[in-house]
Short mmCIF file of C-alpha atoms in Angstrom, two decimals:
data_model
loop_
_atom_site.label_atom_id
_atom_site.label_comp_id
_atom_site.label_asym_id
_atom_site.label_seq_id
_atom_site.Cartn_x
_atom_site.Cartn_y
_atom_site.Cartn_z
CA UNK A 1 17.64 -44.81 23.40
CA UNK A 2 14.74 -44.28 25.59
CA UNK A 3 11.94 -46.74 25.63
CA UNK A 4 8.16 -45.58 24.89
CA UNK A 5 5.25 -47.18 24.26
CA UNK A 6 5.11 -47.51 20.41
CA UNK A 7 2.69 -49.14 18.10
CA UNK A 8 5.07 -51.28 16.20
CA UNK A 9 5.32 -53.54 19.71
CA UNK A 10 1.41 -54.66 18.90
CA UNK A 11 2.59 -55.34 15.04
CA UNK A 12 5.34 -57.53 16.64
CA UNK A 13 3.07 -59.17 19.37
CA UNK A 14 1.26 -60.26 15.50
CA UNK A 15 4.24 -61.72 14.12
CA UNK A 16 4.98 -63.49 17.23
CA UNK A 17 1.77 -65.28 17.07
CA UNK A 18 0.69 -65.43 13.27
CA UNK A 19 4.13 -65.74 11.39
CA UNK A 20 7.12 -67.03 13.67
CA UNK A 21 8.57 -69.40 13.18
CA UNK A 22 8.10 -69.15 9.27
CA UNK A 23 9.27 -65.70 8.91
CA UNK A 24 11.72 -63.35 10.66
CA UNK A 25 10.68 -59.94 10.99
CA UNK A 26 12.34 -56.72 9.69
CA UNK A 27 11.97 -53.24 11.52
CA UNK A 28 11.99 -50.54 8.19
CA UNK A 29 12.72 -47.38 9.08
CA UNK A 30 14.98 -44.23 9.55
CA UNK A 31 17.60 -43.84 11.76
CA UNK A 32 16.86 -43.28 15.24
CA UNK A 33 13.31 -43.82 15.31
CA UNK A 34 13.89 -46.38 18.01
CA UNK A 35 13.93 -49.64 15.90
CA UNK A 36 16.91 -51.16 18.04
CA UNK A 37 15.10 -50.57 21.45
CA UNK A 38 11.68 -51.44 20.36
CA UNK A 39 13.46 -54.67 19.18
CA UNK A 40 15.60 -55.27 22.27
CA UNK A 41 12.18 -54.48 24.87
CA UNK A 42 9.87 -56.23 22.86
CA UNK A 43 12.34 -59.63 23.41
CA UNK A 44 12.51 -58.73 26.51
CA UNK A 45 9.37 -58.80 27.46
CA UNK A 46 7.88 -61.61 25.18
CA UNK A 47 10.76 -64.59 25.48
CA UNK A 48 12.83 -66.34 27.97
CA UNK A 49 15.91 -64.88 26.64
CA UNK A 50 17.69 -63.51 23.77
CA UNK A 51 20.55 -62.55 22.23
CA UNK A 52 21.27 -59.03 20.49
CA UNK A 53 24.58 -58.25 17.89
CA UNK A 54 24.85 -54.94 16.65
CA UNK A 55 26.87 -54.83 13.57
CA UNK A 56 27.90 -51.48 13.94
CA UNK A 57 29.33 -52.31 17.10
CA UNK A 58 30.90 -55.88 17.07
CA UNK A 59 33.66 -57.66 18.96
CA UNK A 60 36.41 -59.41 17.14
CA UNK A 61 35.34 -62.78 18.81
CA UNK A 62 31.62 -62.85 18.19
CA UNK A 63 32.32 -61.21 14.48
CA UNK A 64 34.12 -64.46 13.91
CA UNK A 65 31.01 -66.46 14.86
CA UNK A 66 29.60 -65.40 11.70
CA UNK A 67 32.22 -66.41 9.43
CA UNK A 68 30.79 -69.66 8.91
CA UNK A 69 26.64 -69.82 9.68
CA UNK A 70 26.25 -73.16 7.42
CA UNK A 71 26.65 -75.58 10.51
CA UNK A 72 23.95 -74.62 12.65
CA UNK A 73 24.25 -76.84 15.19
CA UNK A 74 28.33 -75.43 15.71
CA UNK A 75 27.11 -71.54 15.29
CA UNK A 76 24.50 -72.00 17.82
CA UNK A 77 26.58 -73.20 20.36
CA UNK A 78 29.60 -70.57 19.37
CA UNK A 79 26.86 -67.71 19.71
CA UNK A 80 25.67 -68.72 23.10
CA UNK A 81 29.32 -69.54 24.37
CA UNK A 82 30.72 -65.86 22.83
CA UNK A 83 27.81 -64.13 24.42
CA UNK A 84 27.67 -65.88 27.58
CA UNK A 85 23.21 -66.29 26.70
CA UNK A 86 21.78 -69.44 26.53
CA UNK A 87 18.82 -70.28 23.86
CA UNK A 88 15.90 -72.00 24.54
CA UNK A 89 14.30 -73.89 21.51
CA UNK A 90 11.08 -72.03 20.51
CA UNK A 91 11.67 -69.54 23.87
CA UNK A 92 14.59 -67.22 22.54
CA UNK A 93 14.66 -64.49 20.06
CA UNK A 94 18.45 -63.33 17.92
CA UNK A 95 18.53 -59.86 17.27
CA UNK A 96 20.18 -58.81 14.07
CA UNK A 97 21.08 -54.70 14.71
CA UNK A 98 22.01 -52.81 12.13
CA UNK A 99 21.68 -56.00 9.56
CA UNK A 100 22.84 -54.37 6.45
CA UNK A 101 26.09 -53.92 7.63
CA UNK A 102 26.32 -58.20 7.46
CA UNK A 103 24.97 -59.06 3.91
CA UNK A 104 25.74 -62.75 4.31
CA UNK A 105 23.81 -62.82 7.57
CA UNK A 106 20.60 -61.60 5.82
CA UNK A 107 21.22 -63.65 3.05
CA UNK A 108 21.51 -66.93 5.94
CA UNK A 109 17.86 -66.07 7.67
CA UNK A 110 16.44 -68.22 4.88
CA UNK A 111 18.08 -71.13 6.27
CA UNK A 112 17.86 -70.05 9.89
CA UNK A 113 14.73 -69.31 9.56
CA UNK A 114 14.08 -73.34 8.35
CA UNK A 115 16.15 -74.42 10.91
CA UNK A 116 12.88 -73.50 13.27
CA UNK A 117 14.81 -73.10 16.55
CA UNK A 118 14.67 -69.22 17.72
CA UNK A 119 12.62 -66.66 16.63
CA UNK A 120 14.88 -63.70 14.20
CA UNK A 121 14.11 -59.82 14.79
CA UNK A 122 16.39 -57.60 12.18
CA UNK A 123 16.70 -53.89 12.35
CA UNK A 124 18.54 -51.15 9.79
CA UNK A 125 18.85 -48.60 7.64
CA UNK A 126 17.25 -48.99 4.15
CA UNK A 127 19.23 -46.46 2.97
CA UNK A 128 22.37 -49.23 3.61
CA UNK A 129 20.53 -52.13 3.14
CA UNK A 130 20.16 -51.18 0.00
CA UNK A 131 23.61 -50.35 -1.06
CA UNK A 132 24.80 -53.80 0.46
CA UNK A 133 22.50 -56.49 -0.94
CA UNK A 134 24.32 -56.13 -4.29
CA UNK A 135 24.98 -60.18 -4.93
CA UNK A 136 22.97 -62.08 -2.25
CA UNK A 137 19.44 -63.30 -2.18
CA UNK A 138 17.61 -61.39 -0.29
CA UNK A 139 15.26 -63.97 1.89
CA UNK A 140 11.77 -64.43 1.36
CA UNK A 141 10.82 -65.43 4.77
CA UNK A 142 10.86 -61.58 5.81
CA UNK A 143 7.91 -59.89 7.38
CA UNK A 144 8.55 -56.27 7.22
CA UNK A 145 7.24 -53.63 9.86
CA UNK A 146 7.36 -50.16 9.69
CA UNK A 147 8.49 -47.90 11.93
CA UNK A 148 8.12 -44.24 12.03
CA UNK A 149 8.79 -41.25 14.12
CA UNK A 150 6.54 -40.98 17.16
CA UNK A 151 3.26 -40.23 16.19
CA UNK A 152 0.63 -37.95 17.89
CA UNK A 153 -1.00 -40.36 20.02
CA UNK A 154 2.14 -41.78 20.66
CA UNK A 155 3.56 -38.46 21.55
CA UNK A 156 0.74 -38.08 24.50
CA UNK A 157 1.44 -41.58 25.73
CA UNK A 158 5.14 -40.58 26.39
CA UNK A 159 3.86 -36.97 27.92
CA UNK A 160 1.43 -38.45 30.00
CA UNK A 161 -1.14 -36.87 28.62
CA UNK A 162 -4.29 -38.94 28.78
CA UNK A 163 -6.70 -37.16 26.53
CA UNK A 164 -6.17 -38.66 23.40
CA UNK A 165 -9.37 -40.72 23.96
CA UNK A 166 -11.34 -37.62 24.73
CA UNK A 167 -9.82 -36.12 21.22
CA UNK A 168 -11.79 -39.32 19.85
CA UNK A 169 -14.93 -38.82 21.07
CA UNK A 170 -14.98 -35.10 20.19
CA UNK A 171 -14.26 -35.92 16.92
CA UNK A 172 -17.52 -38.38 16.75
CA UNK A 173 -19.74 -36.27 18.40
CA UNK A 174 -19.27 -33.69 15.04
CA UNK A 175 -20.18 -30.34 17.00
CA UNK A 176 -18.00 -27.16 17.91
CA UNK A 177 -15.77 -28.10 20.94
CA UNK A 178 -15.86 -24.26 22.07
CA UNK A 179 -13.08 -21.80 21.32
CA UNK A 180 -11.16 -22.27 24.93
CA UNK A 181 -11.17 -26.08 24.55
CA UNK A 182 -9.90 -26.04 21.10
CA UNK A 183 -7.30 -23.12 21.64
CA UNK A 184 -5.73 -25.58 24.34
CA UNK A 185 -6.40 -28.58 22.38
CA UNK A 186 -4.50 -26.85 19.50
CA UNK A 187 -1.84 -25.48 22.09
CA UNK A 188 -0.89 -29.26 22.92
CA UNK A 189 -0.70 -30.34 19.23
CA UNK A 190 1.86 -27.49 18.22
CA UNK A 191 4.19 -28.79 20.98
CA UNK A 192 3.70 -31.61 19.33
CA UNK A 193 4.77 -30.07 15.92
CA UNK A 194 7.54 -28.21 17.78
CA UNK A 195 8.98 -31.43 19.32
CA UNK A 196 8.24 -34.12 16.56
CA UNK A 197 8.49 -38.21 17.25
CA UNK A 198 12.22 -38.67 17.27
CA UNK A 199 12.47 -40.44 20.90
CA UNK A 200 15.53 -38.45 21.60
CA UNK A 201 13.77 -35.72 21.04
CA UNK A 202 10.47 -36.69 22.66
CA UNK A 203 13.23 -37.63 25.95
CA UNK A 204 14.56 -34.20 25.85
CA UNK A 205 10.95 -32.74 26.10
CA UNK A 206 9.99 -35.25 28.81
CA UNK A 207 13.08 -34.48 31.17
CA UNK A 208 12.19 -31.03 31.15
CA UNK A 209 14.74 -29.33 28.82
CA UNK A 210 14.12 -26.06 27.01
CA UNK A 211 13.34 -26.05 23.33
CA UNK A 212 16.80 -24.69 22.76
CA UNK A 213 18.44 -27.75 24.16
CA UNK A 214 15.94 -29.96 22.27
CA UNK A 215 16.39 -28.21 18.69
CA UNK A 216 20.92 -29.08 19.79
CA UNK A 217 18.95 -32.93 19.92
CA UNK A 218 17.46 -32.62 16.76
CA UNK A 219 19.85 -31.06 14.47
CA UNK A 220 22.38 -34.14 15.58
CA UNK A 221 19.73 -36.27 13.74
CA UNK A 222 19.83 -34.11 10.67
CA UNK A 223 23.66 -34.04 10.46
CA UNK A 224 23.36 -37.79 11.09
CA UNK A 225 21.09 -38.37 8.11
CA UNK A 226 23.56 -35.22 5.94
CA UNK A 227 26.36 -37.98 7.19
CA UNK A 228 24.65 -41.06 5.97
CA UNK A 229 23.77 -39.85 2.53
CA UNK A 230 27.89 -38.70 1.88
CA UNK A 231 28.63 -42.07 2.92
CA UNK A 232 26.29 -43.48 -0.15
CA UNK A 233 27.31 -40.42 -2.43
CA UNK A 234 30.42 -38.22 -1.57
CA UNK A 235 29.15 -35.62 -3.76
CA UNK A 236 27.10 -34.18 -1.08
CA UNK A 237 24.10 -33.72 -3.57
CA UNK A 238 21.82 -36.36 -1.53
CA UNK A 239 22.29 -34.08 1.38
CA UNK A 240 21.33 -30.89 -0.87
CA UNK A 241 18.12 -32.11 -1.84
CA UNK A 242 17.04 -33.12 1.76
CA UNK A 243 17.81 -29.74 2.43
CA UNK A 244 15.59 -28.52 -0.43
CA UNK A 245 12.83 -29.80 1.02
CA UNK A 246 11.71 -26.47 2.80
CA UNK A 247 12.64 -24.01 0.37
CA UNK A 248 10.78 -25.76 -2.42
CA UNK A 249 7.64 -26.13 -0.39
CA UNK A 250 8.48 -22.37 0.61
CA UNK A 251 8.08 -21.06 -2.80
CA UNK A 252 4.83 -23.18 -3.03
CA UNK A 253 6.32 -25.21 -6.38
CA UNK A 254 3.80 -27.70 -8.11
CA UNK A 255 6.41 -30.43 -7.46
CA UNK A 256 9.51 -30.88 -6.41
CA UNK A 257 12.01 -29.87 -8.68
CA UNK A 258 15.66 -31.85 -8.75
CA UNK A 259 17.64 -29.40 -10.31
CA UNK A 260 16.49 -26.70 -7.66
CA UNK A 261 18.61 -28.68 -5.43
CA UNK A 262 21.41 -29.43 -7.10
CA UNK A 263 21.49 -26.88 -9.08
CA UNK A 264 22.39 -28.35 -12.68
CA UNK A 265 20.72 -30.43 -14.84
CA UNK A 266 18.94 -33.38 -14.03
CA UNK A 267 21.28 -36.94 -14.61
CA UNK A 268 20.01 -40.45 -14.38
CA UNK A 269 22.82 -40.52 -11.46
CA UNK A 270 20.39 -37.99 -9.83
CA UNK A 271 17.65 -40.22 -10.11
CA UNK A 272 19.60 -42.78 -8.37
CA UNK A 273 20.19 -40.54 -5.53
CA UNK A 274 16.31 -39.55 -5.15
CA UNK A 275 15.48 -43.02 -5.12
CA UNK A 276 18.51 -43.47 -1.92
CA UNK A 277 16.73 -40.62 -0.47
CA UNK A 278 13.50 -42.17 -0.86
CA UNK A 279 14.74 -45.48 1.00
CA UNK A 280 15.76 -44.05 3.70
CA UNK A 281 12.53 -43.00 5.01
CA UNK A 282 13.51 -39.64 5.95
CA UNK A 283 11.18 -38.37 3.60
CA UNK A 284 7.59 -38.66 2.62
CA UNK A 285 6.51 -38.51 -0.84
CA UNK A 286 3.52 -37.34 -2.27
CA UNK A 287 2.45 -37.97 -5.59
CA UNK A 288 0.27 -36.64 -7.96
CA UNK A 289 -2.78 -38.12 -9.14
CA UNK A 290 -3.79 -37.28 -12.61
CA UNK A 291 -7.22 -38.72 -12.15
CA UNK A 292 -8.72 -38.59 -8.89
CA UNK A 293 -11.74 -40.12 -10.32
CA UNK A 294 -10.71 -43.11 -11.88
CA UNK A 295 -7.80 -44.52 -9.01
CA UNK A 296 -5.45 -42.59 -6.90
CA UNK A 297 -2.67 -45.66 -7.61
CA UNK A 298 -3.40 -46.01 -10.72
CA UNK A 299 -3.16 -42.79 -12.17
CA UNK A 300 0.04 -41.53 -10.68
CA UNK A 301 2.64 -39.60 -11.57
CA UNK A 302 6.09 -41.10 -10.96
CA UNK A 303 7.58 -37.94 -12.26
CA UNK A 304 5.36 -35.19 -9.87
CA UNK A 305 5.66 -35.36 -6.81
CA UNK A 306 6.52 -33.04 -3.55
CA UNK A 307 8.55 -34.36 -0.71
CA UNK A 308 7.63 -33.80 3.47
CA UNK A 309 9.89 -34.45 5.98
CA UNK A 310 9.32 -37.90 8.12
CA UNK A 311 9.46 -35.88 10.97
CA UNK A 312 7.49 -32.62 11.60
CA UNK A 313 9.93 -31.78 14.47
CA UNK A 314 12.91 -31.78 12.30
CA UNK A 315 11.37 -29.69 9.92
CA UNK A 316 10.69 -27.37 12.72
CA UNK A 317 14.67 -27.11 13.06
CA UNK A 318 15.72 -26.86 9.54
CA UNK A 319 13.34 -24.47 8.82
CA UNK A 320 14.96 -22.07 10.75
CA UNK A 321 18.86 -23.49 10.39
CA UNK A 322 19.68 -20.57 8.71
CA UNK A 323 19.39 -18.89 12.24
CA UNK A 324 19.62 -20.84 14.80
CA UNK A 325 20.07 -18.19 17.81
CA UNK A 326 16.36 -17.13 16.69
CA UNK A 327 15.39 -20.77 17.61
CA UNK A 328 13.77 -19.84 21.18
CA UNK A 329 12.10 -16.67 19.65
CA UNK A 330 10.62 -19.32 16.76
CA UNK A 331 9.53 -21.94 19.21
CA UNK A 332 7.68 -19.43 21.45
CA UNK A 333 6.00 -17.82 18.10
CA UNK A 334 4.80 -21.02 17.41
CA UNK A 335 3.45 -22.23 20.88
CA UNK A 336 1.59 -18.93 20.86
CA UNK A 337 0.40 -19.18 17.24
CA UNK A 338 2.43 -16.11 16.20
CA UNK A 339 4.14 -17.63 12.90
CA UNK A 340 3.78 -15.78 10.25
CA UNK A 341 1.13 -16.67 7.79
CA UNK A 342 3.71 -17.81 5.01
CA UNK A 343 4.76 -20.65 7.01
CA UNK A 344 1.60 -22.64 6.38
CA UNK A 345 3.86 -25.35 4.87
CA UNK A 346 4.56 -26.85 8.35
CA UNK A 347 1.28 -27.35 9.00
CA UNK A 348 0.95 -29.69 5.49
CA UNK A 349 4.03 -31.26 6.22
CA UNK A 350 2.76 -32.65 9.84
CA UNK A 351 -0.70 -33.31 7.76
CA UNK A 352 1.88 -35.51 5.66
CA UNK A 353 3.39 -37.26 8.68
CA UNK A 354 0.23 -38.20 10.42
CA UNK A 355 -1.12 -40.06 6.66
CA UNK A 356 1.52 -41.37 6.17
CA UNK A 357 2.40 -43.12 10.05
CA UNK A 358 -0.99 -45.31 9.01
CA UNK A 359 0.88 -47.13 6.19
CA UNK A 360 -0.86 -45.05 3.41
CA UNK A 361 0.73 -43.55 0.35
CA UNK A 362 0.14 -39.83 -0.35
CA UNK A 363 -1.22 -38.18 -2.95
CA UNK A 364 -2.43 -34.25 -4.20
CA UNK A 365 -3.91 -33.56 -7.30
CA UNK A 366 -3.28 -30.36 -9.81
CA UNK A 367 -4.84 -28.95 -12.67
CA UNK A 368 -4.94 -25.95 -14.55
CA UNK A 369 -7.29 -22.98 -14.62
CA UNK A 370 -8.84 -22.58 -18.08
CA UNK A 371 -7.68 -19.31 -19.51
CA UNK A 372 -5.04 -18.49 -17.11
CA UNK A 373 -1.26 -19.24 -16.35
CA UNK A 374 -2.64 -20.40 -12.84
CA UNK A 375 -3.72 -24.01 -11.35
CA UNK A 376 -5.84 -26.07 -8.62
CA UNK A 377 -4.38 -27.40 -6.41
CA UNK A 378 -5.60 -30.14 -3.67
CA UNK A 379 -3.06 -31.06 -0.69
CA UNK A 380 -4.30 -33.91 0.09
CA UNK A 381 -6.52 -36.77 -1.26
CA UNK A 382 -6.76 -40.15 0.42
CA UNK A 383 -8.41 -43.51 -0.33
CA UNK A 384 -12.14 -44.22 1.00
CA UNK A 385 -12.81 -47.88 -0.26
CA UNK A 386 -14.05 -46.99 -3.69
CA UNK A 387 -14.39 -43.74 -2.63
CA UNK A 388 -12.30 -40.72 -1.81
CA UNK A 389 -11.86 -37.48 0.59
CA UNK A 390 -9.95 -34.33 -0.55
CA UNK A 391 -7.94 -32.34 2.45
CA UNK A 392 -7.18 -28.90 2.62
CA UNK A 393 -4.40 -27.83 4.83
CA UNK A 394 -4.70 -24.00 6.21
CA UNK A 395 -2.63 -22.59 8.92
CA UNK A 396 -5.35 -20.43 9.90
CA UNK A 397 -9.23 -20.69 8.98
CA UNK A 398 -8.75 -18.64 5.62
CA UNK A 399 -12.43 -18.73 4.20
CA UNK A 400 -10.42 -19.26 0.63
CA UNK A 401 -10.50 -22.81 -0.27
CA UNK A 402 -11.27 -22.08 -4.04
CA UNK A 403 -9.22 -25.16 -5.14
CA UNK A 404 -10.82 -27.89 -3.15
CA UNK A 405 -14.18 -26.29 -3.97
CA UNK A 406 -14.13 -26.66 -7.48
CA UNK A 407 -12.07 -30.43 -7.12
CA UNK A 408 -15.62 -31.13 -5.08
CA UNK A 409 -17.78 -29.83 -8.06
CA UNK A 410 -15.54 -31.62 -10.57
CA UNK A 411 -15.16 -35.07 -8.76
CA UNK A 412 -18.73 -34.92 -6.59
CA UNK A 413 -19.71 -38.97 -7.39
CA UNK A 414 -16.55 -40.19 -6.08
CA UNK A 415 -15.98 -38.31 -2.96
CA UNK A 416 -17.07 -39.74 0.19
CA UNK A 417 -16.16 -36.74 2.51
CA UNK A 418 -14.01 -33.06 1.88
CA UNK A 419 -12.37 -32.21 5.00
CA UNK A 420 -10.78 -28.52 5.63
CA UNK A 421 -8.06 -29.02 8.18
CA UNK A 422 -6.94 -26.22 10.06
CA UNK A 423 -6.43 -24.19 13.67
CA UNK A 424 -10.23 -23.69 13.88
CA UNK A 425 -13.21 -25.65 16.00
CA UNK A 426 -15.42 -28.05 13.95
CA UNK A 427 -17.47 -26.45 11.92
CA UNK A 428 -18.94 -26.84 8.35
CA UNK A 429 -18.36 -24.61 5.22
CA UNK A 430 -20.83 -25.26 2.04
CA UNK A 431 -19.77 -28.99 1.09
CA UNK A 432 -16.48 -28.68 3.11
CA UNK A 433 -16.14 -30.28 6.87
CA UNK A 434 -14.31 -28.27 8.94
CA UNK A 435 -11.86 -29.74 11.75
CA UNK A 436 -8.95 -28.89 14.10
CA UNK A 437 -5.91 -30.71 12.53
CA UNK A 438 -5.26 -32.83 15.68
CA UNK A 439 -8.87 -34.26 14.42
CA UNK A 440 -6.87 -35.93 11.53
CA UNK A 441 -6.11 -38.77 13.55
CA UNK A 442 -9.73 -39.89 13.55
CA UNK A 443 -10.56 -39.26 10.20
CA UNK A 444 -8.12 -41.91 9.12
CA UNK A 445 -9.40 -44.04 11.42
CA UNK A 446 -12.78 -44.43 10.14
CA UNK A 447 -11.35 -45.28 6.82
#
C-alpha cells in the first residue's frame, strides 16, 4: 500500500504524547483505507524500532508466540528472538495488523498495556472485530482513531497540487471567484469525485493510469468488501444492500428502505446485518432529525435514515457496474460536466463523505407538505454550537431550492447559516449562501 500524507499521522503524533503509555491506540476503519501503512510509517518514523504481526498473514513460529502472553517477561523475549527486532523500553512500538483475527491478543492489551514497556498500535476491520469479540473483554485502555478514505485536501497533497490553501482564502474572502477560476477549480474537484480516497486508487491516478485502469482498481475493493460481508453472512443479502445504495438514492426514496434490497420482508436477522454493514465503515449514514429545532442528536430517527457510500470514488464505479465498457465514456462526461442531470445523487453522496471525514454524524430532515401527498426535504443539516446550518446539494445551480427555503422560514432562530452547495461561483440567493462544493471543506472548518 502506498504511503501518503494522511491526517490520522497528526491524531497519532497526539496519542504518542498525551495517552501512551496508558492506552494503546486502535486505527477504525474500512478495508484498505491505508490503516496498516499509516501504522507501519508512523512507527517508523516516531520510535527506535518496532515490531509489526499481521494476523492475516502469520508464520507458524511467531503464531506460537502468542499462545501464552501471561509471562511477559518470556513473550517479550520470544517476540524479539522470532522476529529477529529488538525492543527498547519506552523507544519501540508492537503493531497488532489485522487484530480481530487474534481475540485473545486484544483481550491481553489490558495487561500489556500495564506492563508499560512498548507503546501498542492495532489495526482491523470492524466488520470482524465485531464478529470475534464474542467472550473476551474488550480492553478499556483503547484510544480509537478513525480513519477514512482520502479526503479532498488529502487528495491534493498526494497530486501535488498546492492550492488547497488558496481554496481557503477564497472561501474567507466571500466574493465571486470569476467563472474561469471556478470552472477549473470545479474541474479539479470532479477528478477528485471520479478518483475517490482509496490510496490504491489515488496510486493508480498518481502513476499516470487511465480512468479505465483505475475503475479495474476500484471495483477489486468493492468485490473485496461483497467478499467480506459473505464471510459474516453467506446469504449474500449484506452484499445486496451495499449494492442498493445507488438505486435507492436513484429513485430519490425518503429513506432507505431494507426490503428494497433484499427483496422480502424485513427480519430482525436483517437488522443484524444493517448494523454489520454499518460497522464496517463502508457506509455513511444519515439520519433523520425530527426536530431540527430542539437537537439534531436528540431527536433522531433510528428507523430513517439514507445510506452514502464511504467513498465517492467507488460510488463513481458502481454506479455504472451495470456497464462497465461505458466506464471511459462516463468518466470523460463527468470531467467535462456532461452527466446527466438525474445523477445529482453523486454530488450528495461526496457532500456526505466530506461531513462525515471531520468525525461528525449526519443528518437531513423531512416533512410533509400540508394538503399534498408531497414532502420537504433538507440534505443536509449540521451542528453550529447551539446553532445550526441547513445544506442543499444541487448538481447544477437550479434556482429551485423550495425545500430549504421554507426549512429557513420554519427554523429561522436556530440557524446560524443556510448554505446552497453546488457547481456555481459564490454567490448569495435571498437567505441562502451560495458556494462551489469544494468550498465545503471550509465551512466545516469554521464550525
Amino acid at each position: 500500500m502506498p504511503m501518503f500524507r494522511r491526517k490520522a499521522v497528526a491524531s497519532l503524533k497526539d496519542w504518542k504524547e498525551k495517552l501512551a503509555p496508558k492506552y494503546a491506540v486502535l486505527l477504525e476503519g474500512a478495508r484498505r483505507v491505508g490503516k496498516s501503512t499509516i501504522a507501519e510509517e508512523f512507527a517508523k518514523e516516531n520510535y527506535r524500532s518496532y515490531i509489526k504481526i499481521d494476523f492475516a498473514n502469520i508464520s507458524a513460529d511467531l503464531s506460537d508466540v502468542f499462545t501464552d502472553i501471561t509471562a511477559l517477561d518470556l513473550f517479550f523475549l520470544r517476540l524479539q528472538t522470532v522476529t529477529g527486532v529488538t525492543l527498547y523500553r519506552r523507544e519501540s512500538v508492537i503493531i497488532f495488523d489485522e487484530i480481530q483475527l487474534r481475540p485473545s491478543v486484544r483481550q491481553a492489551i489490558k495487561y500489556l498495556v500495564a506492563d508499560g514497556r512498548y507503546d501498542y498500535i492495532e489495526t482491523g476491520s470492524l466488520i470482524s472485530i465485531k464478529k470475534n469479540v464474542r467472550g473476551i473483554v474488550i480492553p478499556s485502555e483503547e484510544h480509537k482513531i478513525p480513519v477514512h478514505p482520502m479526503d479532498y485536501e488529502e487528495f491534493m497533497w498526494a497530486t501535488g497540487n498546492d492550492s488547497y490553501g488558496v481554496l481557503r482564502d477564497l472561501y474567507r474572502l466571500d466574493s465571486p471567484v470569476g467563472n474561469g477560476t471556478n470552472r477549473k477549480l470545479m474541474r479539479d474537484f470532479r477528478i477528485y469525485m471520479a478518483v475517490g480516497g482509496m490510496p490504491q486508487a489515488v496510486q493508480a491516478y498518481v502513476d499516470g493510469r487511465d480512468f479505465s485502469q483505475i475503475d479495474v482498481v476500484k471495483r477489486e475493493i468493492i468485490s473485496l468488501y461483497v467478499d467480506d460481508f459473505k464471510k459474516i453472512d453467506s446469504s449474500g443479502l449484506i452484499g445486496r444492500m451495499y449494492k442498493s445504495i445507488l438505486s435507492q438514492l436513484a429513485t430519490g426514496k425518503r429513506r432507505y428502505i431494507v426490503s428494497a434490497a433484499t427483496q422480502k420482508r424485513k427480519t430482525g436477522r436483517d437488522l443484524e446485518r444493517l448494523s454489520d454493514l454499518l460497522d464496517s465503515k463502508t457506509v455513511i449514514p444519515c439520519y433523520n432529525a425530527l426536530n431540527p429545532g430542539v437537537s439534531l442528536s436528540q431527536t433522531r430517527d433510528d428507523e430513517t435514515y439514507k445510506l452514502y457510500l464511504s467513498d465517492t470514488g467507488l460510488f463513481t464505479t458502481m454506479l455504472f457496474d451495470a456497464s462497465p465498457g461505458a466506464g471511459s465514456t462516463i468518466y470523460s462526461k463527468l470531467l467535462s460536466d456532461k452527466l446527466p442531470a438525474d445523477l445529482g445523487y453523486l454530488y450528495e453522496n461526496v457532500v456526505a463523505q466530506m461531513i462525515a471525514s471531520t468525525n461528525r454524524e449526519l443528518y437531513y430532515h423531512t416533512w410533509n407538505k400540508a394538503g399534498s401527498t408531497h414532502y420537504y426535504e433538507v440534505d443536509f443539516i449540521v451542528q453550529a454550537g447551539s446553532k445550526i446550518i441547513p445544506l442543499e446539494v444541487k448538481s447544477s445551480g437550479s434556482r429551485m431550492h423550495e425545500s430549504i427555503d421554507v426549512f429557513c422560514g420554519k427554523y429561522s432562530k436556530y440557524i446560524r447559516d443556510a448554505f446552497l452547495l453546488s457547481q456555481k461561483d459564490v454567490g448569495h440567493q435571498e437567505q441562502l449562501k451560495s458556494k462551489p462544493v469544494y468550498m465545503l471543506p471550509f465551512i466545516l472548518e469554521e464550525l
